[in-house]
PDB file of C-alpha atoms in Angstrom:
ATOM      1  CA  MET A   1    -124.711  38.891  20.651  1.00 77.00           C
ATOM      2  CA  ASN A   2    -126.410  41.330  18.291  1.00 77.00           C
ATOM      3  CA  ARG A   3    -128.288  40.541  15.086  1.00 74.00           C
ATOM      4  CA  GLU A   4    -125.224  40.942  12.854  1.00 74.00           C
ATOM      5  CA  ASP A   5    -123.143  38.639  15.055  1.00 78.00           C
ATOM      6  CA  ALA A   6    -125.966  36.124  14.968  1.00 75.00           C
ATOM      7  CA  LEU A   7    -125.987  36.172  11.166  1.00 69.00           C
ATOM      8  CA  LYS A   8    -122.276  35.410  11.071  1.00 74.00           C
ATOM      9  CA  LYS A   9    -122.677  32.625  13.623  1.00 78.00           C
ATOM     10  CA  ILE A  10    -125.589  31.091  11.705  1.00 72.00           C
ATOM     11  CA  LYS A  11    -123.584  31.098   8.467  1.00 69.00           C
ATOM     12  CA  LYS A  12    -120.736  29.252  10.201  1.00 77.00           C
ATOM     13  CA  CYS A  13    -123.191  26.753  11.683  1.00 75.00           C
ATOM     14  CA  LEU A  14    -124.810  26.143   8.311  1.00 67.00           C
ATOM     15  CA  ALA A  15    -121.369  25.519   6.803  1.00 73.00           C
ATOM     16  CA  LEU A  16    -120.637  22.989   9.558  1.00 74.00           C
ATOM     17  CA  SER A  17    -124.019  21.347   8.996  1.00 69.00           C
ATOM     18  CA  ARG A  18    -122.651  20.062   5.698  1.00 70.00           C
ATOM     19  CA  SER A  19    -119.924  18.168   7.522  1.00 70.00           C
ATOM     20  CA  ALA A  20    -119.425  14.475   6.793  1.00 74.00           C
ATOM     21  CA  GLU A  21    -119.541  13.873  10.544  1.00 77.00           C
ATOM     22  CA  SER A  22    -123.242  13.353  11.239  1.00 75.00           C
ATOM     23  CA  HIS A  23    -123.166  14.312  14.942  1.00 75.00           C
ATOM     24  CA  GLU A  24    -121.257  17.533  14.230  1.00 78.00           C
ATOM     25  CA  ALA A  25    -123.561  18.380  11.336  1.00 78.00           C
ATOM     26  CA  ALA A  26    -126.706  17.786  13.400  1.00 80.00           C
ATOM     27  CA  ALA A  27    -125.433  19.877  16.311  1.00 79.00           C
ATOM     28  CA  ALA A  28    -124.484  22.753  13.994  1.00 77.00           C
ATOM     29  CA  LEU A  29    -127.886  22.693  12.302  1.00 74.00           C
ATOM     30  CA  ARG A  30    -129.688  22.757  15.676  1.00 78.00           C
ATOM     31  CA  GLN A  31    -127.564  25.715  16.756  1.00 77.00           C
ATOM     32  CA  ALA A  32    -128.356  27.566  13.537  1.00 72.00           C
ATOM     33  CA  GLN A  33    -132.077  26.938  13.920  1.00 73.00           C
ATOM     34  CA  LYS A  34    -131.977  28.059  17.544  1.00 80.00           C
ATOM     35  CA  LEU A  35    -130.253  31.343  16.637  1.00 72.00           C
ATOM     36  CA  MET A  36    -132.647  31.966  13.757  1.00 71.00           C
ATOM     37  CA  GLU A  37    -135.588  31.546  16.114  1.00 74.00           C
ATOM     38  CA  GLN A  38    -133.980  33.650  18.856  1.00 75.00           C
ATOM     39  CA  PHE A  39    -133.273  36.597  16.532  1.00 71.00           C
ATOM     40  CA  ASN A  40    -136.342  36.075  14.329  1.00 73.00           C
ATOM     41  CA  LEU A  41    -134.237  35.590  11.199  1.00 64.00           C
ATOM     42  CA  GLN A  42    -135.607  34.096   7.998  1.00 68.00           C
ATOM     43  CA  GLU A  43    -133.717  32.061   5.401  1.00 64.00           C
ATOM     44  CA  GLY A  44    -133.857  34.951   2.955  1.00 63.00           C
ATOM     45  CA  GLU A  45    -132.070  37.231   5.408  1.00 63.00           C
ATOM     46  CA  ILE A  46    -129.300  34.661   5.817  1.00 58.00           C
ATOM     47  CA  ALA A  47    -128.803  34.543   2.051  1.00 60.00           C
ATOM     48  CA  LEU A  48    -128.770  38.352   1.779  1.00 63.00           C
ATOM     49  CA  ALA A  49    -125.929  38.440   4.308  1.00 70.00           C
ATOM     50  CA  ASP A  50    -123.665  37.078   1.554  1.00 73.00           C
ATOM     51  CA  VAL A  51    -124.297  40.154  -0.620  1.00 80.00           C
ATOM     52  CA  ARG A  52    -121.731  42.946  -0.429  1.00 83.00           C
ATOM     53  CA  GLU A  53    -121.407  46.485  -1.794  1.00 87.00           C
ATOM     54  CA  VAL A  54    -118.034  47.837  -2.914  1.00 92.00           C
ATOM     55  CA  ARG A  55    -117.482  51.356  -4.291  1.00 94.00           C
ATOM     56  CA  ALA A  56    -115.115  52.386  -7.050  1.00 94.00           C
ATOM     57  CA  LYS A  57    -114.399  56.063  -7.738  1.00 94.00           C
ATOM     58  CA  ALA A  58    -115.397  57.247 -11.176  1.00 94.00           C
ATOM     59  CA  VAL A  59    -112.915  59.015 -13.436  1.00 92.00           C
ATOM     60  CA  SER A  60    -115.352  61.883 -14.007  1.00 89.00           C
ATOM     61  CA  ASN A  61    -118.095  63.422 -11.901  1.00 88.00           C
ATOM     62  CA  ALA A  62    -120.265  63.559 -15.021  1.00 86.00           C
ATOM     63  CA  ALA A  63    -122.206  60.498 -16.159  1.00 88.00           C
ATOM     64  CA  ASN A  64    -120.085  59.960 -19.264  1.00 90.00           C
ATOM     65  CA  LEU A  65    -121.615  57.384 -21.580  1.00 91.00           C
ATOM     66  CA  TRP A  66    -118.353  55.526 -22.112  1.00 93.00           C
ATOM     67  CA  GLU A  67    -117.726  55.172 -18.378  1.00 94.00           C
ATOM     68  CA  VAL A  68    -121.312  54.108 -17.689  1.00 93.00           C
ATOM     69  CA  ARG A  69    -120.959  51.433 -20.359  1.00 92.00           C
ATOM     70  CA  LEU A  70    -117.652  50.279 -18.900  1.00 94.00           C
ATOM     71  CA  ALA A  71    -119.155  49.978 -15.415  1.00 94.00           C
ATOM     72  CA  GLY A  72    -122.031  47.951 -16.837  1.00 92.00           C
ATOM     73  CA  LEU A  73    -119.660  45.712 -18.765  1.00 90.00           C
ATOM     74  CA  VAL A  74    -117.558  44.982 -15.682  1.00 90.00           C
ATOM     75  CA  ALA A  75    -120.599  44.384 -13.467  1.00 90.00           C
ATOM     76  CA  ASP A  76    -122.008  41.924 -15.971  1.00 87.00           C
ATOM     77  CA  ALA A  77    -118.660  40.171 -16.434  1.00 84.00           C
ATOM     78  CA  PHE A  78    -118.257  39.489 -12.711  1.00 84.00           C
ATOM     79  CA  GLY A  79    -121.872  38.641 -11.951  1.00 84.00           C
ATOM     80  CA  CYS A  80    -122.751  41.880 -10.163  1.00 88.00           C
ATOM     81  CA  GLU A  81    -125.371  44.607 -10.228  1.00 89.00           C
ATOM     82  CA  LYS A  82    -124.203  48.223 -10.151  1.00 92.00           C
ATOM     83  CA  PHE A  83    -125.526  51.709  -9.537  1.00 92.00           C
ATOM     84  CA  ALA A  84    -124.054  55.215  -9.452  1.00 93.00           C
ATOM     85  CA  GLN A  85    -123.655  57.271  -6.299  1.00 90.00           C
ATOM     86  CA  LEU A  86    -122.868  60.976  -6.067  1.00 89.00           C
ATOM     87  CA  GLU A  87    -121.395  62.433  -2.900  1.00 88.00           C
ATOM     88  CA  VAL A  88    -121.497  66.173  -2.319  1.00 86.00           C
ATOM     89  CA  GLY A  89    -120.218  68.169   0.622  1.00 84.00           C
ATOM     90  CA  TYR A  90    -117.257  70.040   2.040  1.00 84.00           C
ATOM     91  CA  ASN A  91    -113.867  68.371   1.811  1.00 79.00           C
ATOM     92  CA  THR A  92    -111.076  68.487   4.394  1.00 82.00           C
ATOM     93  CA  ALA A  93    -109.841  71.767   2.876  1.00 83.00           C
ATOM     94  CA  GLY A  94    -113.229  73.349   3.550  1.00 85.00           C
ATOM     95  CA  ASN A  95    -114.165  73.543  -0.127  1.00 86.00           C
ATOM     96  CA  TRP A  96    -117.397  72.294  -1.691  1.00 86.00           C
ATOM     97  CA  SER A  97    -116.756  69.157  -3.691  1.00 85.00           C
ATOM     98  CA  ARG A  98    -118.602  66.375  -5.443  1.00 86.00           C
ATOM     99  CA  SER A  99    -117.416  62.864  -6.124  1.00 90.00           C
ATOM    100  CA  ARG A 100    -118.996  60.180  -8.272  1.00 92.00           C
ATOM    101  CA  TYR A 101    -118.777  56.471  -7.508  1.00 95.00           C
ATOM    102  CA  TYR A 102    -119.992  53.238  -9.010  1.00 95.00           C
ATOM    103  CA  VAL A 103    -121.235  50.764  -6.437  1.00 95.00           C
ATOM    104  CA  PHE A 104    -120.879  47.103  -7.365  1.00 94.00           C
ATOM    105  CA  VAL A 105    -123.219  44.681  -5.621  1.00 92.00           C
ATOM    106  CA  GLY A 106    -122.229  41.029  -5.649  1.00 87.00           C
ATOM    107  CA  VAL A 107    -122.105  37.787  -3.730  1.00 81.00           C
ATOM    108  CA  ASP A 108    -119.004  37.216  -1.592  1.00 74.00           C
ATOM    109  CA  ALA A 109    -115.810  38.494  -3.303  1.00 80.00           C
ATOM    110  CA  ALA A 110    -117.423  39.291  -6.677  1.00 83.00           C
ATOM    111  CA  ALA A 111    -118.083  42.927  -5.748  1.00 87.00           C
ATOM    112  CA  ASP A 112    -114.453  43.470  -4.662  1.00 87.00           C
ATOM    113  CA  VAL A 113    -113.132  42.042  -7.901  1.00 84.00           C
ATOM    114  CA  ALA A 114    -115.571  44.037 -10.060  1.00 88.00           C
ATOM    115  CA  ALA A 115    -114.747  47.325  -8.318  1.00 90.00           C
ATOM    116  CA  TYR A 116    -111.019  46.744  -8.667  1.00 87.00           C
ATOM    117  CA  ALA A 117    -111.315  45.739 -12.338  1.00 87.00           C
ATOM    118  CA  PHE A 118    -113.385  48.841 -13.068  1.00 91.00           C
ATOM    119  CA  GLU A 119    -110.826  51.137 -11.448  1.00 90.00           C
ATOM    120  CA  VAL A 120    -107.996  49.577 -13.467  1.00 88.00           C
ATOM    121  CA  LEU A 121    -109.871  49.672 -16.774  1.00 90.00           C
ATOM    122  CA  SER A 122    -111.379  53.136 -16.332  1.00 93.00           C
ATOM    123  CA  ARG A 123    -107.985  54.666 -15.528  1.00 91.00           C
ATOM    124  CA  GLN A 124    -106.480  52.976 -18.581  1.00 92.00           C
ATOM    125  CA  CYS A 125    -109.280  54.224 -20.843  1.00 94.00           C
ATOM    126  CA  ALA A 126    -109.157  57.757 -19.425  1.00 95.00           C
ATOM    127  CA  ARG A 127    -105.397  57.923 -19.948  1.00 94.00           C
ATOM    128  CA  ASP A 128    -105.668  56.766 -23.569  1.00 94.00           C
ATOM    129  CA  ARG A 129    -108.568  59.176 -24.169  1.00 95.00           C
ATOM    130  CA  LEU A 130    -106.588  62.164 -22.896  1.00 95.00           C
ATOM    131  CA  ALA A 131    -103.610  61.145 -25.036  1.00 95.00           C
ATOM    132  CA  HIS A 132    -105.882  60.996 -28.088  1.00 95.00           C
ATOM    133  CA  ILE A 133    -107.297  64.452 -27.321  1.00 95.00           C
ATOM    134  CA  GLY A 134    -103.751  65.750 -27.001  1.00 95.00           C
ATOM    135  CA  ARG A 135    -103.029  64.636 -30.553  1.00 94.00           C
ATOM    136  CA  GLN A 136    -105.794  66.830 -32.018  1.00 93.00           C
ATOM    137  CA  PRO A 137    -104.930  70.059 -33.889  1.00 93.00           C
ATOM    138  CA  LYS A 138    -104.301  73.087 -31.661  1.00 91.00           C
ATOM    139  CA  ASN A 139    -106.965  75.127 -33.444  1.00 92.00           C
ATOM    140  CA  CYS A 140    -109.587  72.454 -32.726  1.00 91.00           C
ATOM    141  CA  LYS A 141    -112.439  73.707 -30.524  1.00 92.00           C
ATOM    142  CA  ALA A 142    -112.683  72.316 -26.997  1.00 92.00           C
ATOM    143  CA  ILE A 143    -116.150  70.871 -27.625  1.00 90.00           C
ATOM    144  CA  THR A 144    -114.864  69.099 -30.734  1.00 91.00           C
ATOM    145  CA  LYS A 145    -111.898  67.677 -28.833  1.00 93.00           C
ATOM    146  CA  THR A 146    -114.262  66.377 -26.151  1.00 91.00           C
ATOM    147  CA  ALA A 147    -116.510  64.756 -28.747  1.00 91.00           C
ATOM    148  CA  ARG A 148    -113.553  63.109 -30.430  1.00 93.00           C
ATOM    149  CA  GLY A 149    -112.236  61.935 -27.076  1.00 94.00           C
ATOM    150  CA  ASP A 150    -115.608  60.439 -26.196  1.00 92.00           C
ATOM    151  CA  ALA A 151    -115.841  58.699 -29.564  1.00 93.00           C
ATOM    152  CA  PHE A 152    -112.387  57.265 -28.922  1.00 94.00           C
ATOM    153  CA  ALA A 153    -113.401  56.073 -25.437  1.00 94.00           C
ATOM    154  CA  LYS A 154    -116.581  54.426 -26.734  1.00 93.00           C
ATOM    155  CA  GLY A 155    -114.536  52.476 -29.256  1.00 93.00           C
ATOM    156  CA  TRP A 156    -112.063  51.551 -26.510  1.00 93.00           C
ATOM    157  CA  VAL A 157    -114.803  50.168 -24.274  1.00 93.00           C
ATOM    158  CA  LEU A 158    -116.327  48.159 -27.112  1.00 90.00           C
ATOM    159  CA  ALA A 159    -112.947  46.520 -27.768  1.00 88.00           C
ATOM    160  CA  VAL A 160    -112.520  45.671 -24.073  1.00 87.00           C
ATOM    161  CA  GLN A 161    -115.905  43.972 -24.107  1.00 80.00           C
ATOM    162  CA  ALA A 162    -114.474  41.310 -26.382  1.00 67.00           C
ATOM    163  CA  LEU A 163    -111.492  40.787 -24.061  1.00 65.00           C
ATOM    164  CA  VAL A 164    -113.221  40.484 -20.692  1.00 70.00           C
ATOM    165  CA  GLU A 165    -114.244  36.960 -19.898  1.00 60.00           C
ATOM    166  CA  ARG A 166    -117.923  36.743 -19.116  1.00 50.00           C
ATOM    167  CA  PHE A 167    -118.581  35.001 -15.827  1.00 43.00           C
ATOM    168  CA  GLY A 168    -121.979  33.338 -15.900  1.00 43.00           C
ATOM    169  CA  ARG A 169    -124.098  34.082 -12.842  1.00 50.00           C
ATOM    170  CA  SER A 170    -126.757  31.726 -11.650  1.00 51.00           C
ATOM    171  CA  ALA A 171    -130.399  32.670 -11.699  1.00 51.00           C
ATOM    172  CA  ALA A 172    -130.381  32.261  -7.920  1.00 52.00           C
ATOM    173  CA  ASN A 173    -127.659  34.886  -7.490  1.00 74.00           C
ATOM    174  CA  GLU A 174    -129.355  37.282  -9.901  1.00 74.00           C
ATOM    175  CA  THR A 175    -132.610  37.046  -7.968  1.00 76.00           C
ATOM    176  CA  LEU A 176    -130.740  37.480  -4.698  1.00 75.00           C
ATOM    177  CA  LEU A 177    -129.009  40.654  -5.896  1.00 79.00           C
ATOM    178  CA  LEU A 178    -132.253  42.164  -7.141  1.00 81.00           C
ATOM    179  CA  GLN A 179    -133.884  41.390  -3.785  1.00 78.00           C
ATOM    180  CA  TYR A 180    -130.968  43.060  -2.029  1.00 79.00           C
ATOM    181  CA  LEU A 181    -131.235  46.241  -4.111  1.00 84.00           C
ATOM    182  CA  GLU A 182    -134.980  46.383  -3.613  1.00 84.00           C
ATOM    183  CA  SER A 183    -134.486  46.022   0.131  1.00 79.00           C
ATOM    184  CA  LYS A 184    -131.497  48.350   0.631  1.00 79.00           C
ATOM    185  CA  HIS A 185    -132.018  50.911  -2.151  1.00 85.00           C
ATOM    186  CA  PRO A 186    -135.756  51.103  -2.916  1.00 81.00           C
ATOM    187  CA  ASP A 187    -135.628  54.735  -4.103  1.00 79.00           C
ATOM    188  CA  MET A 188    -132.916  54.262  -6.707  1.00 72.00           C
ATOM    189  CA  ALA A 189    -133.670  56.065  -9.973  1.00 71.00           C
ATOM    190  CA  SER A 190    -132.128  55.998 -13.442  1.00 70.00           C
ATOM    191  CA  GLU A 191    -129.888  58.856 -14.561  1.00 69.00           C
ATOM    192  CA  THR A 192    -129.164  60.689 -17.779  1.00 69.00           C
ATOM    193  CA  THR A 193    -125.778  60.015 -19.325  1.00 72.00           C
ATOM    194  CA  ARG A 194    -123.587  62.609 -21.033  1.00 65.00           C
ATOM    195  CA  ASP A 195    -122.554  61.874 -24.603  1.00 69.00           C
ATOM    196  CA  ALA A 196    -120.559  64.629 -26.295  1.00 62.00           C
ATOM    197  CA  THR A 197    -120.705  62.754 -29.603  1.00 61.00           C
ATOM    198  CA  ARG A 198    -124.493  63.005 -29.884  1.00 58.00           C
ATOM    199  CA  ALA A 199    -125.825  65.142 -32.752  1.00 50.00           C
ATOM    200  CA  ARG A 200    -122.290  65.834 -33.946  1.00 56.00           C
ATOM    201  CA  LYS A 201    -120.464  64.748 -37.092  1.00 59.00           C
ATOM    202  CA  THR A 202    -117.772  62.843 -35.260  1.00 61.00           C
ATOM    203  CA  ASP A 203    -115.180  61.254 -37.530  1.00 74.00           C
ATOM    204  CA  LEU A 204    -115.459  57.467 -37.416  1.00 83.00           C
ATOM    205  CA  GLY A 205    -111.677  57.434 -37.352  1.00 89.00           C
ATOM    206  CA  HIS A 206    -111.648  58.522 -33.680  1.00 92.00           C
ATOM    207  CA  TYR A 207    -113.964  55.662 -32.741  1.00 83.00           C
ATOM    208  CA  MET A 208    -111.804  53.189 -34.663  1.00 88.00           C
ATOM    209  CA  ALA A 209    -108.646  54.578 -33.048  1.00 90.00           C
ATOM    210  CA  GLY A 210    -110.181  53.947 -29.635  1.00 87.00           C
ATOM    211  CA  HIS A 211    -111.186  50.434 -30.634  1.00 86.00           C
ATOM    212  CA  LYS A 212    -107.641  49.692 -31.763  1.00 87.00           C
ATOM    213  CA  ALA A 213    -106.214  51.009 -28.488  1.00 88.00           C
ATOM    214  CA  GLY A 214    -108.729  49.033 -26.443  1.00 85.00           C
ATOM    215  CA  GLU A 215    -107.731  45.811 -28.185  1.00 82.00           C
ATOM    216  CA  LYS A 216    -104.292  46.137 -26.586  1.00 80.00           C
ATOM    217  CA  ALA A 217    -105.743  46.089 -23.063  1.00 78.00           C
ATOM    218  CA  GLN A 218    -105.788  42.736 -21.290  1.00 58.00           C
ATOM    219  CA  LEU A 219    -107.438  42.163 -17.943  1.00 62.00           C
ATOM    220  CA  HIS A 220    -105.795  39.319 -16.088  1.00 58.00           C
ATOM    221  CA  HIS A 221    -107.423  37.972 -12.960  1.00 50.00           C
ATOM    222  CA  GLY A 222    -106.389  35.519 -10.284  1.00 47.00           C
ATOM    223  CA  MET A 223    -108.845  36.321  -7.552  1.00 43.00           C
ATOM    224  CA  GLY A 224    -108.789  34.875  -4.089  1.00 40.00           C
ATOM    225  CA  VAL A 225    -111.693  35.363  -1.756  1.00 37.00           C
ATOM    226  CA  ASN A 226    -109.875  37.913   0.377  1.00 41.00           C
ATOM    227  CA  THR A 227    -107.186  39.088  -2.046  1.00 41.00           C
ATOM    228  CA  PRO A 228    -108.663  40.042  -5.379  1.00 44.00           C
ATOM    229  CA  GLN A 229    -105.989  40.600  -8.000  1.00 44.00           C
ATOM    230  CA  ALA A 230    -106.570  42.207 -11.351  1.00 44.00           C
ATOM    231  CA  ARG A 231    -104.268  44.162 -13.585  1.00 44.00           C
ATOM    232  CA  LEU A 232    -103.890  45.351 -17.121  1.00 41.00           C
ATOM    233  CA  ALA A 233    -100.986  43.949 -19.073  1.00 41.00           C
TER     234      ALA A 233
END
């Protein structure tokens, strides 16, 4: 039995220690304590074993402000922490590529649900954004179209914020997640987001159009521990 197997065994024993059958509960607790001593495991390490990381691919490789906000909204809604991760290297075709991900960190199934919800919402927003850009005049400059698209997406995300149910997370879970990040990712640094609307006279109408489109999005969730389900109606 290795350390990881021991962690799983201890968690099962601790669950059994809450049994109504006193003899079974006592035996399970003794087994858990024995394994903890054998593998030199502390209570904090047992708790951290419940924390999981799940990645969701970003729509863009750039740190777009609207997508960063959406990732933060989803993480907060499902009681998770999140951080961005950039992968660079050669793909299977032998070409240099880069891919951006958002990593959701949560307790038990929360990270799975958050990652799935982000993928669904980000694809929906990106699709609506591109459709809005496509409706701009043909003689409109590319940089202006991008700015208008970003303004639209920011409005879209703000509207979704009012639709996503906020799941309250306990102070214990929040502390646990921060401990996990400090332990597993101590060198994590903040990044600069890209906002094409900055320092530009972007028509408020594009922002309002995005907000109106975002109001039509509905995130339904019926999550099981092993089968997270989320979709946009």
